[in-house]
Coordinates of N, CA and C and ligand atoms in Angstrom, one line a residue:
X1112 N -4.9 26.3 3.2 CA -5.1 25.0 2.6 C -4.3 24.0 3.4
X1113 N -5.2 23.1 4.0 CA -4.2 21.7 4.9 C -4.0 20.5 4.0
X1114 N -2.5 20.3 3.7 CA -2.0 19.1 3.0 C -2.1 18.0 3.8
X1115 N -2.3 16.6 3.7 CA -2.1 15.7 3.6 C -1.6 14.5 3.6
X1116 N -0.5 13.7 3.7 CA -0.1 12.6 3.0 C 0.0 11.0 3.8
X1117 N -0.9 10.3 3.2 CA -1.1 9.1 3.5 C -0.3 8.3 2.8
X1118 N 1.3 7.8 3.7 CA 1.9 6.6 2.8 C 1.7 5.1 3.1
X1119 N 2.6 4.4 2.2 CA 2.7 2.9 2.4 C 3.0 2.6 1.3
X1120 N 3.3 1.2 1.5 CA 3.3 0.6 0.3 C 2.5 0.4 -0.8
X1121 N 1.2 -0.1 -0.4 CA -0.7 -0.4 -1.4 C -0.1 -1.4 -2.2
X1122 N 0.8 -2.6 -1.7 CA 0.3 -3.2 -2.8 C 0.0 -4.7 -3.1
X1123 N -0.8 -4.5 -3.2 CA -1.5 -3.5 -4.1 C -2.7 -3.0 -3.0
X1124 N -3.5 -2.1 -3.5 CA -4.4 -0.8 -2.9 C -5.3 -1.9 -2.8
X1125 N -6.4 -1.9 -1.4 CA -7.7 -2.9 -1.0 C -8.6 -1.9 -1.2
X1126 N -9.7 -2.2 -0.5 CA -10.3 -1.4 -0.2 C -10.5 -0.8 0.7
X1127 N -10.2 -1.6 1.9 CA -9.0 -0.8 3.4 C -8.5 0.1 3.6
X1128 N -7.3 0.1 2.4 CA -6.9 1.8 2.4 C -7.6 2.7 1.7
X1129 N -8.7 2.5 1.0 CA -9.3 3.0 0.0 C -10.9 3.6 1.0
X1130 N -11.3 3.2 2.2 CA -11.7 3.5 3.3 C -11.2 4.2 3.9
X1131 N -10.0 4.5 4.2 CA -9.1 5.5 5.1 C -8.6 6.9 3.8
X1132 N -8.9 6.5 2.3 CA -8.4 7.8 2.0 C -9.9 8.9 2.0
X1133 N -11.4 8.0 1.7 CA -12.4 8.3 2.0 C -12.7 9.5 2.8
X1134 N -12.1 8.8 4.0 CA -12.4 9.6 5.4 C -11.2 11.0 5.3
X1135 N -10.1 10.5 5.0 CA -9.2 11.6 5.5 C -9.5 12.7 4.6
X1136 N -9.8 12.5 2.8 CA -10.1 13.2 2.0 C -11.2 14.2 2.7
X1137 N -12.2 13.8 3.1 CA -13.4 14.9 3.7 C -12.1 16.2 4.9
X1138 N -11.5 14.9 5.4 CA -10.9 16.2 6.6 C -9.9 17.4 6.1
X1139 N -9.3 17.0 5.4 CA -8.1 17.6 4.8 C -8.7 18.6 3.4
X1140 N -8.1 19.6 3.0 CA -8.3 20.0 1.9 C -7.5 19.4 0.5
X1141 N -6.4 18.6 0.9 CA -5.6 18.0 -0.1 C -5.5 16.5 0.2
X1142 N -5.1 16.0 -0.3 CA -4.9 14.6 0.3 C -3.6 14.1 -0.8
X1143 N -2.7 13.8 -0.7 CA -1.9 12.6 -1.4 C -1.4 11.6 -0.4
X1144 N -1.8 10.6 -1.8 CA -1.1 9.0 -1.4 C 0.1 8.8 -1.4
X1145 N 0.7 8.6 -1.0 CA 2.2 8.5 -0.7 C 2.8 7.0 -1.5
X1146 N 3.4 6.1 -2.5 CA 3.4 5.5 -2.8 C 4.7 4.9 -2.5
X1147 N 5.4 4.5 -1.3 CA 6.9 4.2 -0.9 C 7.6 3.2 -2.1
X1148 N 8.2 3.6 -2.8 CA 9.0 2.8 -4.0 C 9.7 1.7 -3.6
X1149 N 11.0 1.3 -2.4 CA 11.3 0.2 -2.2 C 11.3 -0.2 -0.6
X1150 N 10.2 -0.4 -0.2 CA 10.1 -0.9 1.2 C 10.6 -2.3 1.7
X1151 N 11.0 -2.7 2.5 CA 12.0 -3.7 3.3 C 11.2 -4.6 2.9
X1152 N 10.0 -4.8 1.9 CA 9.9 -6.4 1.7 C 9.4 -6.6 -0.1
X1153 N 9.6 -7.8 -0.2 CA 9.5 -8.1 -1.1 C 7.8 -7.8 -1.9
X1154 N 7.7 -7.1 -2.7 CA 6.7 -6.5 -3.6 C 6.4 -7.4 -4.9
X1155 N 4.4 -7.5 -4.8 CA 4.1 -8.3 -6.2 C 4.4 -7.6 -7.4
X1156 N 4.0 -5.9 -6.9 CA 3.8 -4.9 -8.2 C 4.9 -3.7 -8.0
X1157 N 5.8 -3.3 -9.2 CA 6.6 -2.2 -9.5 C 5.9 -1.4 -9.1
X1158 N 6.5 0.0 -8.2 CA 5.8 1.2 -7.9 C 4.7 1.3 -8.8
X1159 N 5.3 1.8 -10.3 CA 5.0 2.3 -11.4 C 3.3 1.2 -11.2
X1160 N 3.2 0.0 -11.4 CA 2.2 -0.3 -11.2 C 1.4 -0.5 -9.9
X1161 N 1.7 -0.1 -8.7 CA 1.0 0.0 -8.0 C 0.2 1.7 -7.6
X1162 N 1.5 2.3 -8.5 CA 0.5 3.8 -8.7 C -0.5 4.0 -9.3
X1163 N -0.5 3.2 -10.8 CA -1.2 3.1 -11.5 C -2.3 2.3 -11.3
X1164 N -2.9 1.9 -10.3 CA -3.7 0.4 -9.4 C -4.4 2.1 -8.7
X1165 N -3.8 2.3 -7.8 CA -4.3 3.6 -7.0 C -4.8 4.7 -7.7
X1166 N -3.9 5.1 -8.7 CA -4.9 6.2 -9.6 C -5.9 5.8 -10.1
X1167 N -6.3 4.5 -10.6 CA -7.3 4.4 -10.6 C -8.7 4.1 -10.1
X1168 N -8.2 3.8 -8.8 CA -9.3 3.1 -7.7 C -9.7 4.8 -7.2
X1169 N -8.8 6.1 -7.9 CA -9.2 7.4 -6.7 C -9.5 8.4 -8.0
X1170 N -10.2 7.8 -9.2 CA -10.3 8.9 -10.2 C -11.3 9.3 -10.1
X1171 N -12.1 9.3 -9.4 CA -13.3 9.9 -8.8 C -13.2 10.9 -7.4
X1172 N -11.6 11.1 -6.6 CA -11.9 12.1 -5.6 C -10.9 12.8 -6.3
X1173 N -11.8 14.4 -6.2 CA -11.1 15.6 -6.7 C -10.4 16.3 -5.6
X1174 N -9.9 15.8 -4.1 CA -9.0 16.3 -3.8 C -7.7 15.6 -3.9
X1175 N -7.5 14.2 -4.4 CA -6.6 13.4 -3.5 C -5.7 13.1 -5.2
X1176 N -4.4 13.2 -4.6 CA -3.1 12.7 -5.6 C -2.6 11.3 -5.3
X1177 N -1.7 10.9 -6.3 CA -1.3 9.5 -6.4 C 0.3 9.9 -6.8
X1178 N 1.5 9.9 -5.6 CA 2.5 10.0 -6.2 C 3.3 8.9 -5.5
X1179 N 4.4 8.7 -6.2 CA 5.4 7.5 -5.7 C 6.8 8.6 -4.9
X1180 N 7.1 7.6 -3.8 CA 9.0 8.6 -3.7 C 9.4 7.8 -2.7
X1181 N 10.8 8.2 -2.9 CA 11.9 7.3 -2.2 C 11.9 7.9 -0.9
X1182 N 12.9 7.4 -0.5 CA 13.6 8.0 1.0 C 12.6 8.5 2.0
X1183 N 13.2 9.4 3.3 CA 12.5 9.5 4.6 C 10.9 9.7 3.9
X1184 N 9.9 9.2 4.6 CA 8.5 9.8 4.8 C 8.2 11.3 4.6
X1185 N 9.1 12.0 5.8 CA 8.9 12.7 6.1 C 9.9 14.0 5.5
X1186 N 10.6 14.0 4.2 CA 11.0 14.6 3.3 C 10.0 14.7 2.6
X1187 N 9.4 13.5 2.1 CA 8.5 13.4 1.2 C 7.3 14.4 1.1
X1188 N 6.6 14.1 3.2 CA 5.7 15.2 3.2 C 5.8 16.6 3.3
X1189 N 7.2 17.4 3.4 CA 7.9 18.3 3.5 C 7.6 18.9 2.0
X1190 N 8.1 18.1 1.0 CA 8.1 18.8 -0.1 C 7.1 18.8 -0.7
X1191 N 5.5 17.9 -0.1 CA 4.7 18.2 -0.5 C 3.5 19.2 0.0
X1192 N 5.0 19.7 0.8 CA 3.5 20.7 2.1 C 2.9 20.8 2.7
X1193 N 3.0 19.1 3.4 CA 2.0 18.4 4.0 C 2.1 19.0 5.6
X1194 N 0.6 18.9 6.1 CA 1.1 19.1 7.4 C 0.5 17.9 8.5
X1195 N -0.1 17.2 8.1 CA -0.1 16.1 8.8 C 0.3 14.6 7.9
X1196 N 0.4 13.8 8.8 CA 0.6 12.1 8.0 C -0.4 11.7 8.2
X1197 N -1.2 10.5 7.6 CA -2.2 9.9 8.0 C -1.7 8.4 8.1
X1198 N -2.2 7.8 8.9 CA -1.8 6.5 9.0 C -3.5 5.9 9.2
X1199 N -3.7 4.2 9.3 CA -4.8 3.5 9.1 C -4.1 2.5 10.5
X1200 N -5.4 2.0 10.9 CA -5.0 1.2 12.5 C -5.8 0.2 12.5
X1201 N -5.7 -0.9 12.5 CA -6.5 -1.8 12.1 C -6.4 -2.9 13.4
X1202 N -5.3 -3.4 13.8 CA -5.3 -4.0 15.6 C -3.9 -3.5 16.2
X1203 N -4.1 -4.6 17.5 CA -2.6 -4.1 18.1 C -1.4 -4.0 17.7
X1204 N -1.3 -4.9 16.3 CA 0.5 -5.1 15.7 C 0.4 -3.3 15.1
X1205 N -0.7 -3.5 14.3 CA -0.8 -2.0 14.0 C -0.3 -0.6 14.9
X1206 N -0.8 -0.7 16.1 CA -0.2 0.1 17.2 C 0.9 0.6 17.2
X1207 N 1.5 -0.8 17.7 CA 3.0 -0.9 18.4 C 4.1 -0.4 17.3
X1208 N 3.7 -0.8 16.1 CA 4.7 -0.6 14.7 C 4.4 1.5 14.3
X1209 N 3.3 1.8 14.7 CA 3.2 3.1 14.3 C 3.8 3.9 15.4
X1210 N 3.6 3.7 16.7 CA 4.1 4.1 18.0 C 5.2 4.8 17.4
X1211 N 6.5 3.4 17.3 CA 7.7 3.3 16.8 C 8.2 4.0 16.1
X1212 N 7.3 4.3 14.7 CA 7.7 5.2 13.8 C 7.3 6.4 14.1
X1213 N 6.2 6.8 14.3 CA 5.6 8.5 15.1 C 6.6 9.2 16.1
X1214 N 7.4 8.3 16.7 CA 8.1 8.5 18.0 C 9.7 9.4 16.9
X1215 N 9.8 8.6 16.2 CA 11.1 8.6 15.2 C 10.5 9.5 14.6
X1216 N 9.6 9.7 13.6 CA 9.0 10.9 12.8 C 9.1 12.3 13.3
X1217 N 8.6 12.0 15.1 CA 8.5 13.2 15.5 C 10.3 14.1 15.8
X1218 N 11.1 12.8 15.5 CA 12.1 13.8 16.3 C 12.8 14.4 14.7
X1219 N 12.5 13.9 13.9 CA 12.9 13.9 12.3 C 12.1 15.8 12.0
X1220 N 11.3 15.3 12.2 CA 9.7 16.6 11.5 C 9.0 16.8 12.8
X1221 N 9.1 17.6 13.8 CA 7.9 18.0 14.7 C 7.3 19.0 14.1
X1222 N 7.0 20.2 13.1 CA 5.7 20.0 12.0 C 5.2 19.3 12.1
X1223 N 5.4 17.8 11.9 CA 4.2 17.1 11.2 C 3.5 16.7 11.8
X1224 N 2.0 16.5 11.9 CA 1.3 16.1 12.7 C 0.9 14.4 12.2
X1225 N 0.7 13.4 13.6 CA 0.5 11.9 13.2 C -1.3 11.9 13.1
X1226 N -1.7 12.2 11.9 CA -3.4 11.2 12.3 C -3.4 10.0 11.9
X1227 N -4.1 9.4 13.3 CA -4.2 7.8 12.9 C -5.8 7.8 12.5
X1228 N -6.2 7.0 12.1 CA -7.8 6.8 12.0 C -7.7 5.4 12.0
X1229 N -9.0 5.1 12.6 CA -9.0 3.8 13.5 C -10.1 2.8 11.9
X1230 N -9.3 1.9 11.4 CA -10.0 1.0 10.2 C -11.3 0.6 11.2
X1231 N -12.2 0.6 9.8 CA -13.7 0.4 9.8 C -13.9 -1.1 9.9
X1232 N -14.9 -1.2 10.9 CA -15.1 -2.7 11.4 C -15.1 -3.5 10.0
X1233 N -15.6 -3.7 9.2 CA -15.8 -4.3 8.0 C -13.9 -4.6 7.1
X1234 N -13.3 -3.4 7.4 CA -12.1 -4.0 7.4 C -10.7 -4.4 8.1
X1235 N -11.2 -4.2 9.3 CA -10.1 -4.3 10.3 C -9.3 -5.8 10.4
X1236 N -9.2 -6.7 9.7 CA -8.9 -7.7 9.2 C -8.0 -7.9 7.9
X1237 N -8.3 -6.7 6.9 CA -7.6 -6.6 5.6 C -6.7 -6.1 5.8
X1238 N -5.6 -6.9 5.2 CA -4.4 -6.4 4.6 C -4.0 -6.9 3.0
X1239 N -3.0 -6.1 2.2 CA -2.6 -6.3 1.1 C -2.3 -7.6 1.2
X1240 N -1.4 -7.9 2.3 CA -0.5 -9.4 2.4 C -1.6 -10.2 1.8
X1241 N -2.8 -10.4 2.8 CA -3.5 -11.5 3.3 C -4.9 -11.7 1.8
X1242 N -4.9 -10.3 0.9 CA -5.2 -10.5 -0.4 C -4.0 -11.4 -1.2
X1243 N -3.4 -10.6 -1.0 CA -2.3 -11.6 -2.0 C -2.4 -13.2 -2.2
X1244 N -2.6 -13.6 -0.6 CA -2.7 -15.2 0.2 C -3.9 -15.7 -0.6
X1245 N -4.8 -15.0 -0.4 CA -6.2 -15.3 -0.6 C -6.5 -15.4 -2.5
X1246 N -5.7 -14.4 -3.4 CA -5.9 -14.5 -4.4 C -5.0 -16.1 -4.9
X1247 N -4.1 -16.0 -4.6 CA -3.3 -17.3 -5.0 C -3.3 -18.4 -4.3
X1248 N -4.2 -18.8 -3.9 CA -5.7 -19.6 -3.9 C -6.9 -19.9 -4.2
X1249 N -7.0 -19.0 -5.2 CA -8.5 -18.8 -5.8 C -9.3 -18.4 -5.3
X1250 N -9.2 -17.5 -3.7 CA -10.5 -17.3 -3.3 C -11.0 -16.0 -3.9
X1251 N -12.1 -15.6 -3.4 CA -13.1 -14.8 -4.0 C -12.4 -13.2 -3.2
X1252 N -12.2 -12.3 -4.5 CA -11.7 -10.8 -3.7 C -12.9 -9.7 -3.8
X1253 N -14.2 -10.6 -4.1 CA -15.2 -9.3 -3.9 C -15.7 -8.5 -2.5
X1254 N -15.4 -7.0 -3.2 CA -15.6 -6.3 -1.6 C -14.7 -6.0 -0.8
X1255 N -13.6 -6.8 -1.4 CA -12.1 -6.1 -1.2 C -11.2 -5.4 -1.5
X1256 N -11.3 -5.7 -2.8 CA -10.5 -4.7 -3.5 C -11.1 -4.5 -4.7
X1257 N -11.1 -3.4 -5.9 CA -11.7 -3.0 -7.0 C -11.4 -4.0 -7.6
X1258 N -12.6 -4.0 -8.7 CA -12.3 -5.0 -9.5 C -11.3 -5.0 -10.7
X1259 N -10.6 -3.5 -10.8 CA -9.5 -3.7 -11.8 C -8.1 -4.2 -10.8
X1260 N -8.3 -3.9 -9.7 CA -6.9 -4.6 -8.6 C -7.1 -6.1 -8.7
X1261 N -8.3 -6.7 -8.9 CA -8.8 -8.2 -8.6 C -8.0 -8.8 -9.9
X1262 N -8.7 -8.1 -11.0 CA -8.0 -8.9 -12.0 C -6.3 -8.1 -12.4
X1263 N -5.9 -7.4 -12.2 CA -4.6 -7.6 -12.0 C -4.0 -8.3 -11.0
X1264 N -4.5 -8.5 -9.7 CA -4.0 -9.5 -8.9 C -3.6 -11.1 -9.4
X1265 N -4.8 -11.8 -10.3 CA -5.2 -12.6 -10.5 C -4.5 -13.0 -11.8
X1266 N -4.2 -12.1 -12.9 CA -3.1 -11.6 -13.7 C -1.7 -12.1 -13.6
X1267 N -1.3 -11.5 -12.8 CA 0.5 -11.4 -11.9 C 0.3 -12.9 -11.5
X1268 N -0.7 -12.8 -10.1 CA -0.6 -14.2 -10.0 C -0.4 -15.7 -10.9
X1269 N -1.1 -15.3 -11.6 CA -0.8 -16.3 -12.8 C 0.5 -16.7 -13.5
X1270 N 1.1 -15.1 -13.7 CA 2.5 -15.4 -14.5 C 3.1 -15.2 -13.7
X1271 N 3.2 -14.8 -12.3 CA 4.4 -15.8 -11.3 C 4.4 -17.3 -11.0
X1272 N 2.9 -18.0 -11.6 CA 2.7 -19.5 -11.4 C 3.7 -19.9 -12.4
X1273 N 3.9 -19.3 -13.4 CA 4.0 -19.6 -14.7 C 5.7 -19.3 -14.9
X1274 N 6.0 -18.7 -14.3 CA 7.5 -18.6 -14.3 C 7.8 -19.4 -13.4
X1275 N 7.6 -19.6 -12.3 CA 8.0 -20.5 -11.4 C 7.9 -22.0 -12.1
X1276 N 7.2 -22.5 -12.6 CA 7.2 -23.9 -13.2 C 7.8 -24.0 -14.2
X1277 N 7.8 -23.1 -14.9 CA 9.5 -22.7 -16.2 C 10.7 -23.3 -15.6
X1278 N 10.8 -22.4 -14.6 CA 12.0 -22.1 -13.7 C 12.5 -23.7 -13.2
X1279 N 11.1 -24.5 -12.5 CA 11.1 -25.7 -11.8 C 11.5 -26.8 -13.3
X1280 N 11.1 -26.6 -14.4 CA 11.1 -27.6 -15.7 C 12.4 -27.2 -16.1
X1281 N 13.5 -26.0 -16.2 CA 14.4 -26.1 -16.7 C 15.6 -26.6 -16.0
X1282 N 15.7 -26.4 -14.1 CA 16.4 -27.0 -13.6 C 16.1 -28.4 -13.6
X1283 N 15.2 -29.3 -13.4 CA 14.9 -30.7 -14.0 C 15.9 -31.0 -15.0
X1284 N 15.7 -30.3 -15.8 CA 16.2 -30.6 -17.5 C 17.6 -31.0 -17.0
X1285 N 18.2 -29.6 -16.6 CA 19.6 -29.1 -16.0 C 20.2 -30.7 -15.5
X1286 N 19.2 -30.8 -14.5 CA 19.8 -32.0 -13.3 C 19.3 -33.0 -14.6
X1287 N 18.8 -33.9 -15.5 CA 18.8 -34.8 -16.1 C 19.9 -34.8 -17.0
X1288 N 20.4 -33.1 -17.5 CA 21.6 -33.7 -18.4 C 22.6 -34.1 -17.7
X1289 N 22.8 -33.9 -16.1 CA 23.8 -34.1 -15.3 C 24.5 -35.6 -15.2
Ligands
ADP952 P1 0.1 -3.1 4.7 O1 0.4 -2.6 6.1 O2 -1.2 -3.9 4.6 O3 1.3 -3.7 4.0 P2 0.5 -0.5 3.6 O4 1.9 -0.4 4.0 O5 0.2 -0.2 2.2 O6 -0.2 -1.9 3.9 O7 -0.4 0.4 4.6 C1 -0.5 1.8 4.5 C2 -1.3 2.3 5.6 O8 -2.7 1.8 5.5 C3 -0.9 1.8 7.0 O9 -1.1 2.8 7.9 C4 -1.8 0.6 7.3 O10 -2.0 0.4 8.7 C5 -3.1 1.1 6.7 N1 -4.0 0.0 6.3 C6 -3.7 -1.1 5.6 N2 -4.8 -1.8 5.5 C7 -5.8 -1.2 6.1 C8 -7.2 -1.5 6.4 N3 -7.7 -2.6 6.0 N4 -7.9 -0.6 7.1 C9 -7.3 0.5 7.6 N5 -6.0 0.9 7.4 C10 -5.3 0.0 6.7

């Protein structure tokens, strides 16, 4: 039985990566999603909710897991048995950033094997970021991402509008009692 594990951050999960778990799920006999808990940038959704976004965009594939974890990658796929990583390639920034890490991975875990699979013309443009941009502007996320990621996106989005103008009305206040 060949494990698995496709990480990142997902967040939140498109349908990009939800294209790449598609494919690797057929090759592999296991598949988990790897859910990195605090990655070097600033996140819309708590792990906890972006796992929860993923389990349910994948409650329909009977090979593939949804877990969250900290630290190296490649502990992670260790303890989960994994024997390859899967990564998603979408243009050249894509490249150069996986190179980097595969290069480091390998001297960490040479077990592990790197599959990249090359994003499907239809998404090779998507990213989580560029939803984000696009939701908090109103534009339209059909075909992008499920429609329970859409209205959670659209959700959050709102009550970060909504704190932010709190935020903007109480310092006002602040500076008028001054
Ligand atoms: P991002 O790079 O958008 O912040 P992640 O860190 O969650 O997203 O990405 C996890 C993996 O999925 C990476 O290998 C990334 O290149 C890949 N991926 C992200 N979006 C797509 C897409 N639209 N098509 C194919 N692969 C993708």
């Amino acid at each position: 039985m060949v494990t698995a594990v496709y990480p990142g951050s997902f967040d939140p999960i498109t349908n990009g990566h939800l294209d790449i778990v598609t494919r690797a799920c057929a090759l592999f006999d296991k598949l988990i999603v790897g859910i990195y808990d605090r990655p070097d940038k600033q996140m819309l959704f708590s792990v906890e909710e972006r796992v929860a976004l993923a389990r349910e965009s994948m409650a329909d594939f009977h090979n593939v897991h949804v877990k969250s974890y900290s630290g190296l990658t490649v502990d992670f796929i260790h303890k989960e048995g994994g024997r390859a990583m899967i990564r998603g390639l979408r243009m050249n920034s894509d490249f150069e950033a996986e190179f980097e890490i595969a290069a480091m991975n390998k001297k960490l875990a040479p077990d592990i094997e790197l599959v990249c699979l090359m994003a499907s013309s239809e998404y090779q443009c998507l990213s989580s970021k560029l939803i984000k941009e696009v939701a908090s502007l109103g534009g339209s996320l059909k075909g992008l991402v499920p429609e329970h990621v859409a209205v959670a996106l659209n959700n959050r989005l709102a009550r970060v509008k909504l704190e932010a103008s709190t935020q903007r009305a109480s310092r006002r206040n602040k500076i008028s009692q001054q």
